[in-house]
Short mmCIF file of C-alpha atoms and ligand atoms in Angstrom, two decimals:
data_model
loop_
_atom_site.label_atom_id
_atom_site.label_comp_id
_atom_site.label_asym_id
_atom_site.label_seq_id
_atom_site.Cartn_x
_atom_site.Cartn_y
_atom_site.Cartn_z
CA MET A 1419 64.44 90.40 143.25
CA THR A 1420 66.14 93.56 144.50
CA ARG A 1421 64.50 93.14 147.89
CA HIS A 1422 65.61 89.51 148.00
CA LEU A 1423 69.21 90.52 147.26
CA ALA A 1424 69.05 93.24 149.93
CA CYS A 1425 67.82 90.65 152.46
CA VAL A 1426 70.60 88.24 151.54
CA GLY A 1427 73.11 91.07 151.94
CA LEU A 1428 71.69 92.07 155.33
CA LEU A 1429 71.73 88.46 156.57
CA ALA A 1430 75.34 88.06 155.44
CA LEU A 1431 76.29 91.23 157.29
CA LEU A 1432 74.50 90.13 160.46
CA ALA A 1433 76.25 86.76 160.29
CA ALA A 1434 79.62 88.47 159.92
CA HIS A 1435 78.97 90.94 162.75
CA PRO A 1436 76.26 89.78 165.16
CA VAL A 1437 74.43 92.61 166.88
CA GLY A 1438 76.23 93.47 170.12
CA ALA A 1439 79.58 92.10 168.93
CA GLN A 1440 82.62 94.07 170.11
CA PRO A 1441 84.09 96.27 167.38
CA HIS A 1442 87.44 95.31 165.87
CA LYS A 1443 90.23 97.28 167.51
CA ILE A 1444 92.26 98.60 164.59
CA VAL A 1445 95.34 100.66 163.86
CA PHE A 1446 95.01 102.52 160.55
CA ASP A 1447 98.52 102.50 158.97
CA THR A 1448 98.60 104.79 155.95
CA ASP A 1449 100.52 106.74 153.32
CA PHE A 1450 97.73 109.29 153.62
CA ALA A 1451 96.91 112.21 151.35
CA PHE A 1452 93.84 114.41 151.06
CA PRO A 1453 90.83 113.10 149.05
CA PRO A 1454 90.48 111.95 146.30
CA GLN A 1455 93.42 109.75 147.32
CA ASP A 1456 92.16 106.30 148.33
CA ASP A 1457 93.58 106.24 151.88
CA ALA A 1458 91.49 109.31 152.69
CA MET A 1459 88.40 107.86 151.02
CA THR A 1460 88.95 104.72 153.14
CA LEU A 1461 89.33 106.64 156.40
CA LEU A 1462 86.06 108.51 155.74
CA PHE A 1463 84.38 105.09 155.33
CA MET A 1464 85.94 103.50 158.42
CA LEU A 1465 85.11 106.47 160.65
CA ASN A 1466 81.43 105.73 160.02
CA CYS A 1467 81.64 101.96 160.61
CA PRO A 1468 80.57 100.85 164.11
CA GLU A 1469 82.18 97.45 163.44
CA VAL A 1470 85.63 99.02 164.00
CA GLU A 1471 87.20 101.14 166.70
CA ILE A 1472 90.23 103.07 165.43
CA LEU A 1473 92.75 103.10 168.29
CA GLY A 1474 95.23 105.23 166.38
CA ILE A 1475 96.45 106.27 162.94
CA THR A 1476 100.08 105.66 161.98
CA THR A 1477 101.60 107.39 158.96
CA VAL A 1478 104.30 106.30 156.52
CA ALA A 1479 106.06 107.68 153.43
CA GLY A 1480 104.47 106.29 150.26
CA ASN A 1481 102.18 108.12 147.89
CA ARG A 1482 103.65 111.34 149.23
CA SER A 1483 106.21 112.18 151.91
CA VAL A 1484 105.37 111.34 155.51
CA ASN A 1485 105.19 115.11 156.11
CA VAL A 1486 102.24 115.32 153.72
CA ALA A 1487 100.62 112.24 155.29
CA ASN A 1488 100.83 113.81 158.76
CA ALA A 1489 99.47 117.21 157.75
CA ASP A 1490 96.64 115.82 155.65
CA VAL A 1491 95.37 113.25 158.14
CA LEU A 1492 95.30 115.79 160.98
CA LYS A 1493 93.31 118.14 158.78
CA VAL A 1494 90.79 115.48 157.67
CA LEU A 1495 90.15 114.40 161.27
CA GLU A 1496 89.42 118.00 162.22
CA VAL A 1497 87.17 118.63 159.23
CA VAL A 1498 84.97 115.61 160.01
CA GLY A 1499 84.95 116.22 163.76
CA ARG A 1500 87.00 113.18 164.86
CA ALA A 1501 90.03 114.93 166.36
CA GLU A 1502 89.94 112.56 169.35
CA ILE A 1503 91.72 109.88 167.28
CA PRO A 1504 95.51 110.09 167.88
CA VAL A 1505 97.97 110.27 164.95
CA TYR A 1506 101.50 108.85 165.34
CA PRO A 1507 104.22 109.91 162.85
CA GLY A 1508 105.86 106.95 161.12
CA ALA A 1509 108.78 106.05 158.86
CA ALA A 1510 109.98 108.84 156.58
CA ALA A 1511 111.78 106.43 154.23
CA PRO A 1512 111.81 102.72 153.32
CA LEU A 1513 114.18 100.30 155.12
CA VAL A 1514 116.69 99.96 152.26
CA HIS A 1515 115.24 101.26 149.00
CA GLU A 1516 116.84 104.60 148.23
CA GLY A 1517 115.16 105.43 144.95
CA THR A 1518 116.57 106.91 141.78
CA ALA A 1519 115.76 109.75 139.43
CA TRP A 1520 113.27 107.34 137.82
CA ASP A 1521 111.43 107.12 141.11
CA ARG A 1522 111.43 110.84 141.67
CA GLU A 1523 109.76 111.38 138.32
CA ARG A 1524 107.22 108.60 138.76
CA HIS A 1525 105.09 109.02 141.84
CA GLY A 1526 108.18 109.37 144.00
CA GLY A 1527 106.77 111.18 147.01
CA TRP A 1528 108.23 108.54 149.31
CA TYR A 1529 111.68 109.30 147.94
CA ALA A 1530 111.42 113.06 147.63
CA ASN A 1531 110.73 113.77 151.34
CA ASP A 1532 108.96 116.98 150.38
CA PRO A 1533 107.73 119.29 153.14
CA ALA A 1534 103.98 119.39 153.53
CA PRO A 1535 102.25 122.16 151.64
CA ALA A 1536 99.17 123.53 153.37
CA PRO A 1537 96.36 121.05 152.77
CA PRO A 1538 93.28 122.63 151.17
CA GLY A 1539 91.79 124.92 153.78
CA GLY A 1540 95.08 125.23 155.67
CA PHE A 1541 96.74 123.09 158.31
CA ALA A 1542 94.87 121.57 161.19
CA ALA A 1543 94.04 124.46 163.47
CA SER A 1544 94.54 122.75 166.81
CA LYS A 1545 95.16 119.03 166.38
CA ALA A 1546 98.79 117.94 166.69
CA LEU A 1547 100.78 114.76 166.17
CA GLU A 1548 101.41 112.51 169.17
CA ALA A 1549 104.91 112.61 170.65
CA ARG A 1550 105.46 108.85 170.30
CA SER A 1551 106.44 107.38 166.94
CA ALA A 1552 104.20 105.07 164.93
CA VAL A 1553 106.48 102.11 165.60
CA GLU A 1554 106.50 102.63 169.38
CA PHE A 1555 102.71 102.96 169.35
CA LEU A 1556 102.25 99.78 167.27
CA VAL A 1557 104.42 97.73 169.62
CA ASP A 1558 102.78 99.17 172.72
CA VAL A 1559 99.15 98.84 171.62
CA VAL A 1560 99.61 95.23 170.49
CA ARG A 1561 101.29 94.38 173.82
CA ARG A 1562 98.45 95.98 175.76
CA HIS A 1563 95.75 94.08 173.85
CA PRO A 1564 97.35 90.75 172.87
CA GLY A 1565 95.41 88.89 170.20
CA GLN A 1566 92.94 91.76 169.78
CA VAL A 1567 94.48 94.43 167.55
CA THR A 1568 94.14 94.35 163.76
CA VAL A 1569 96.46 96.52 161.69
CA LEU A 1570 94.94 97.82 158.46
CA ALA A 1571 98.08 98.50 156.39
CA LEU A 1572 97.36 100.72 153.37
CA GLY A 1573 100.85 101.92 152.42
CA PRO A 1574 104.41 100.56 152.30
CA LEU A 1575 104.96 98.13 155.20
CA THR A 1576 107.93 99.98 156.74
CA ASN A 1577 106.30 100.70 160.13
CA LEU A 1578 105.16 97.09 160.54
CA ALA A 1579 108.56 95.65 159.65
CA LEU A 1580 110.21 97.98 162.18
CA ALA A 1581 107.66 96.98 164.86
CA MET A 1582 108.52 93.33 164.18
CA ARG A 1583 112.22 94.11 164.52
CA LEU A 1584 111.64 96.02 167.77
CA ASP A 1585 109.45 93.32 169.33
CA ARG A 1586 109.98 89.66 168.46
CA ASP A 1587 106.50 88.84 169.83
CA PHE A 1588 104.68 91.35 167.63
CA ALA A 1589 103.76 88.87 164.88
CA ARG A 1590 102.41 86.39 167.45
CA SER A 1591 100.49 89.03 169.42
CA VAL A 1592 98.77 90.95 166.64
CA ARG A 1593 95.28 89.65 165.82
CA GLN A 1594 95.72 90.07 162.08
CA ILE A 1595 97.20 92.38 159.47
CA VAL A 1596 95.02 93.37 156.51
CA ILE A 1597 97.26 94.65 153.71
CA MET A 1598 96.59 96.47 150.46
CA GLY A 1599 99.59 95.39 148.45
CA GLY A 1600 101.05 93.13 145.82
CA ALA A 1601 99.83 91.70 142.55
CA LEU A 1602 99.78 87.99 141.73
CA ALA A 1603 100.56 87.19 138.11
CA SER A 1604 99.34 83.61 138.55
CA LEU A 1605 95.78 84.90 139.13
CA PRO A 1606 93.68 87.01 136.68
CA ASP A 1607 94.56 90.73 136.37
CA GLY A 1608 97.86 90.32 138.20
CA GLY A 1609 100.16 92.75 136.40
CA GLY A 1610 101.88 95.53 138.36
CA ASN A 1611 100.79 99.15 138.51
CA HIS A 1612 104.22 100.74 139.01
CA THR A 1613 106.77 98.51 137.30
CA PRO A 1614 105.56 95.85 134.86
CA ASN A 1615 104.96 93.32 137.64
CA ALA A 1616 105.29 95.25 140.92
CA GLU A 1617 102.47 96.92 142.83
CA PHE A 1618 103.37 100.37 144.22
CA ASN A 1619 103.28 99.72 148.02
CA PHE A 1620 105.44 96.60 147.74
CA TYR A 1621 107.80 98.27 145.24
CA VAL A 1622 108.47 101.20 147.58
CA ASP A 1623 109.61 98.94 150.42
CA PRO A 1624 110.18 95.36 149.19
CA GLU A 1625 112.37 94.41 152.18
CA ALA A 1626 109.62 95.45 154.60
CA ALA A 1627 106.96 93.59 152.63
CA ARG A 1628 109.10 90.43 152.71
CA ILE A 1629 109.66 90.69 156.48
CA VAL A 1630 105.94 91.15 157.17
CA LEU A 1631 104.75 88.42 154.78
CA ARG A 1632 107.27 85.94 156.20
CA SER A 1633 106.55 86.88 159.85
CA GLY A 1634 103.90 84.25 160.48
CA ALA A 1635 101.36 86.88 161.59
CA PRO A 1636 97.81 86.17 160.38
CA ILE A 1637 97.65 88.16 157.13
CA VAL A 1638 94.87 89.05 154.72
CA LEU A 1639 96.25 90.38 151.43
CA SER A 1640 94.24 92.59 149.09
CA PRO A 1641 96.25 92.59 145.84
CA LEU A 1642 95.70 94.54 142.62
CA ASN A 1643 93.84 91.51 141.24
CA ILE A 1644 90.83 92.44 143.41
CA SER A 1645 91.35 96.24 143.40
CA ARG A 1646 90.76 96.11 139.65
CA GLN A 1647 87.22 94.83 140.27
CA ALA A 1648 86.25 98.05 142.11
CA ARG A 1649 85.93 101.26 140.14
CA PHE A 1650 84.26 104.35 141.63
CA THR A 1651 81.97 105.84 138.99
CA ARG A 1652 79.90 108.97 138.63
CA PRO A 1653 76.48 107.55 139.67
CA TRP A 1654 77.93 106.41 143.02
CA TYR A 1655 79.67 109.76 143.50
CA GLU A 1656 76.36 111.52 142.86
CA ARG A 1657 74.61 109.48 145.56
CA ILE A 1658 77.22 110.67 148.04
CA ALA A 1659 77.15 114.27 146.80
CA ALA A 1660 73.35 114.39 147.23
CA VAL A 1661 73.71 114.04 151.02
CA ASP A 1662 74.95 116.88 153.22
CA THR A 1663 77.33 116.06 156.10
CA PRO A 1664 80.88 117.28 156.87
CA THR A 1665 82.17 114.06 155.25
CA THR A 1666 80.15 114.36 152.05
CA ARG A 1667 80.97 118.08 151.79
CA LEU A 1668 84.68 117.21 151.89
CA ILE A 1669 84.20 114.57 149.17
CA ARG A 1670 82.12 116.98 147.08
CA ASP A 1671 84.71 119.76 147.37
CA ARG A 1672 87.61 117.52 146.42
CA LEU A 1673 86.07 115.12 143.87
CA GLY A 1674 83.38 117.31 142.33
CA PRO A 1675 85.71 119.25 139.98
CA ARG A 1676 87.23 115.97 138.70
CA VAL A 1677 84.12 113.89 138.12
CA ALA A 1678 83.35 115.37 134.71
CA GLN A 1679 86.66 113.99 133.41
CA TRP A 1680 86.05 110.45 134.65
CA GLY A 1681 83.66 109.35 131.89
CA ASP A 1682 82.85 105.78 132.91
CA ARG A 1683 86.40 105.19 134.20
CA GLY A 1684 86.58 106.61 137.70
CA PRO A 1685 89.41 105.77 140.11
CA LEU A 1686 90.04 102.26 141.44
CA MET A 1687 89.12 101.75 145.12
CA TYR A 1688 92.33 99.99 146.22
CA ASP A 1689 92.38 100.66 149.96
CA GLN A 1690 88.59 100.75 150.33
CA VAL A 1691 88.36 97.10 149.20
CA ALA A 1692 91.04 95.97 151.68
CA ALA A 1693 89.26 97.81 154.52
CA ALA A 1694 85.79 96.54 153.68
CA TYR A 1695 86.93 93.04 154.67
CA LEU A 1696 86.90 94.21 158.31
CA VAL A 1697 83.30 95.36 158.04
CA ASP A 1698 81.94 92.40 156.06
CA PRO A 1699 84.32 89.60 155.07
CA THR A 1700 81.55 87.93 153.03
CA LEU A 1701 81.99 90.66 150.38
CA MET A 1702 84.87 88.77 148.82
CA LYS A 1703 86.09 85.25 148.07
CA THR A 1704 89.48 84.35 149.47
CA ILE A 1705 92.10 81.63 149.04
CA ALA A 1706 94.97 80.52 151.30
CA TRP A 1707 98.22 80.82 149.30
CA TYR A 1708 101.93 81.16 149.89
CA VAL A 1709 102.97 84.69 148.94
CA ASP A 1710 106.54 85.99 148.83
CA VAL A 1711 108.21 89.20 147.63
CA ASP A 1712 111.35 89.55 145.51
CA ALA A 1713 113.70 91.95 147.31
CA ASN A 1714 116.68 91.31 145.02
CA PRO A 1715 117.84 94.33 143.02
CA GLY A 1716 116.86 94.00 139.37
CA PRO A 1717 113.82 94.00 137.14
CA ASN A 1718 111.65 92.09 139.63
CA TYR A 1719 112.40 94.32 142.65
CA GLY A 1720 109.23 94.45 144.73
CA VAL A 1721 107.35 91.83 142.71
CA SER A 1722 105.06 89.52 144.71
CA VAL A 1723 104.62 85.88 143.73
CA GLY A 1724 101.93 83.51 144.96
CA ALA A 1725 101.01 79.84 144.64
CA PRO A 1726 99.03 77.16 146.50
CA ASP A 1727 102.23 75.19 147.22
CA LEU A 1728 105.80 76.22 148.02
CA TRP A 1729 108.32 76.48 145.18
CA PRO A 1730 112.13 76.60 145.06
CA GLY A 1731 113.43 79.96 146.24
CA ALA A 1732 110.35 80.71 148.32
CA GLU A 1733 111.28 78.50 151.27
CA GLY A 1734 110.31 80.49 154.33
CA ALA A 1735 107.23 82.00 152.68
CA LYS A 1736 104.01 81.66 154.69
CA LYS A 1737 100.42 81.02 153.74
CA VAL A 1738 98.26 84.12 153.81
CA THR A 1739 94.61 84.77 153.03
CA VAL A 1740 94.34 86.38 149.57
CA GLN A 1741 91.25 88.32 148.52
CA THR A 1742 90.36 87.20 144.99
CA GLU A 1743 86.79 87.97 143.90
CA LEU A 1744 84.70 90.95 144.97
CA ASP A 1745 80.91 91.22 145.10
CA PHE A 1746 81.14 94.77 143.75
CA ASP A 1747 77.45 95.58 143.97
CA ARG A 1748 77.24 94.79 147.69
CA PHE A 1749 80.60 96.43 148.33
CA ILE A 1750 79.75 99.75 146.71
CA ARG A 1751 76.33 99.91 148.35
CA LEU A 1752 77.93 99.36 151.75
CA TYR A 1753 80.59 102.00 151.00
CA VAL A 1754 78.09 104.66 149.93
CA GLU A 1755 75.68 103.87 152.79
CA ARG A 1756 78.43 104.30 155.39
CA VAL A 1757 80.05 107.39 153.89
CA THR A 1758 76.66 109.16 153.76
CA ARG A 1759 75.69 108.31 157.35
CA PRO A 1760 75.28 111.18 159.80
CA PRO A 1761 78.47 111.73 161.83
CA ARG A 1762 78.86 109.20 164.62
CA THR A 1763 77.57 110.46 167.93
CA SER A 1764 78.88 107.58 170.07
CA PRO A 1765 81.35 108.57 172.81
CA PRO A 1766 84.95 108.75 171.62
CA PRO A 1767 86.89 105.47 171.87
CA THR A 1768 88.88 104.89 175.04
CA ARG A 1769 92.42 106.05 174.55
CA PRO A 1770 94.81 103.10 174.27
CA1 CA B 3045 97.57 103.77 150.41
#
C-alpha cells in the first residue's frame, strides 16, 4: 500500500515536471527572518529544488523590518553556500498603512523599522546587498524574460504593487504570481490570524494587495484556509535533524531548542505550502474564484473576500486560482526529502 502510494506520488511529480523540463525562473519576494520563521524554512526548501531557478531575492518589511530581512537573508545564503544568488532591498514600509500603537505591540516589525540586530552567528561576512532596489529588479527581470518569470510573494505585496505602478506592462508580462496571503471566510477555516478576519500579509499592506489582485496578472493564492492544513511536527523535524548538511545544521541549531515545547502543535507551514505549488501543483486542489481585498479604514481593513461569482462592491475584482485542499502527507514528505538533500552541486544560475 505504502509502495503504491509512493508510486502514485512519483508519477504525479513526473507528470507535473517531466524530466528535462526547464526550471521555473522565480523571484523570491519575502519578509524574511532567520529560521524558524517560515520564509527562511521555505528558502531552504526551494534552494534544493531543481524545478526552480531563483533569479533573485527581493525583501520587504513585514514580519520584521526590511533591515532585518536584508541581514538575515544574506546570512542564510552564506551559511548554506548559495551566496551567488543576488538580494535586492525592497520597500521599507507599506504604500499607505502607517500603523498605530496597536500594531507596534502586535507583531509590528513592519511598522517599527527597527535596525537589524546581528543575526545568530553575526552578519554575513562578505555577501552584500545589490545596488538596485527590489522594484527596479522586478521590473527589469520580467521585461528581460517576458512570460517566463514567476514571482513567489511571501510577504506584504508592496514591492509588486510598486512594480506594477512603475511598469504598466508588468502584470501582462509576468508568468504568474504565487502569493501566500489572505483568508476566505466563505471557505472552511477562513478566519484571520491578525485581526478577526484579516490575514497578516494582507493586513500590513491592504492597498498593495488590492492593486496586485486586481491587476489581471495570473495569480495563485495560498490563503490561511490551506496553511491551516500543514503543521510541522516533531517526528518530521527529527527526520531532518538526523541528516547532516549545512542546511539541516542550521535548522537543528535554530529549531532544536524549541521542539520540546511544541507538543503535537508545531508551527504552521504558511509559506512552504504556497511554494510547494511550484514544485508539484498536484499536491493541492484549487478553485478559480474572484478575490478582492477591503482597503477601507475600519474593522475590515485588509480583509480578503472570495466567491465564485462577482458581487456588488467587488466590480473590478479578478478571478484567481485559490489553493483549497492539501495532500499533507505527500507535501511533508516532499518538503523533508528536499531539505535533507545534499547541497546542490549544479553550476550557479546565470545572472539575470
Ligand atoms: Ca512571509
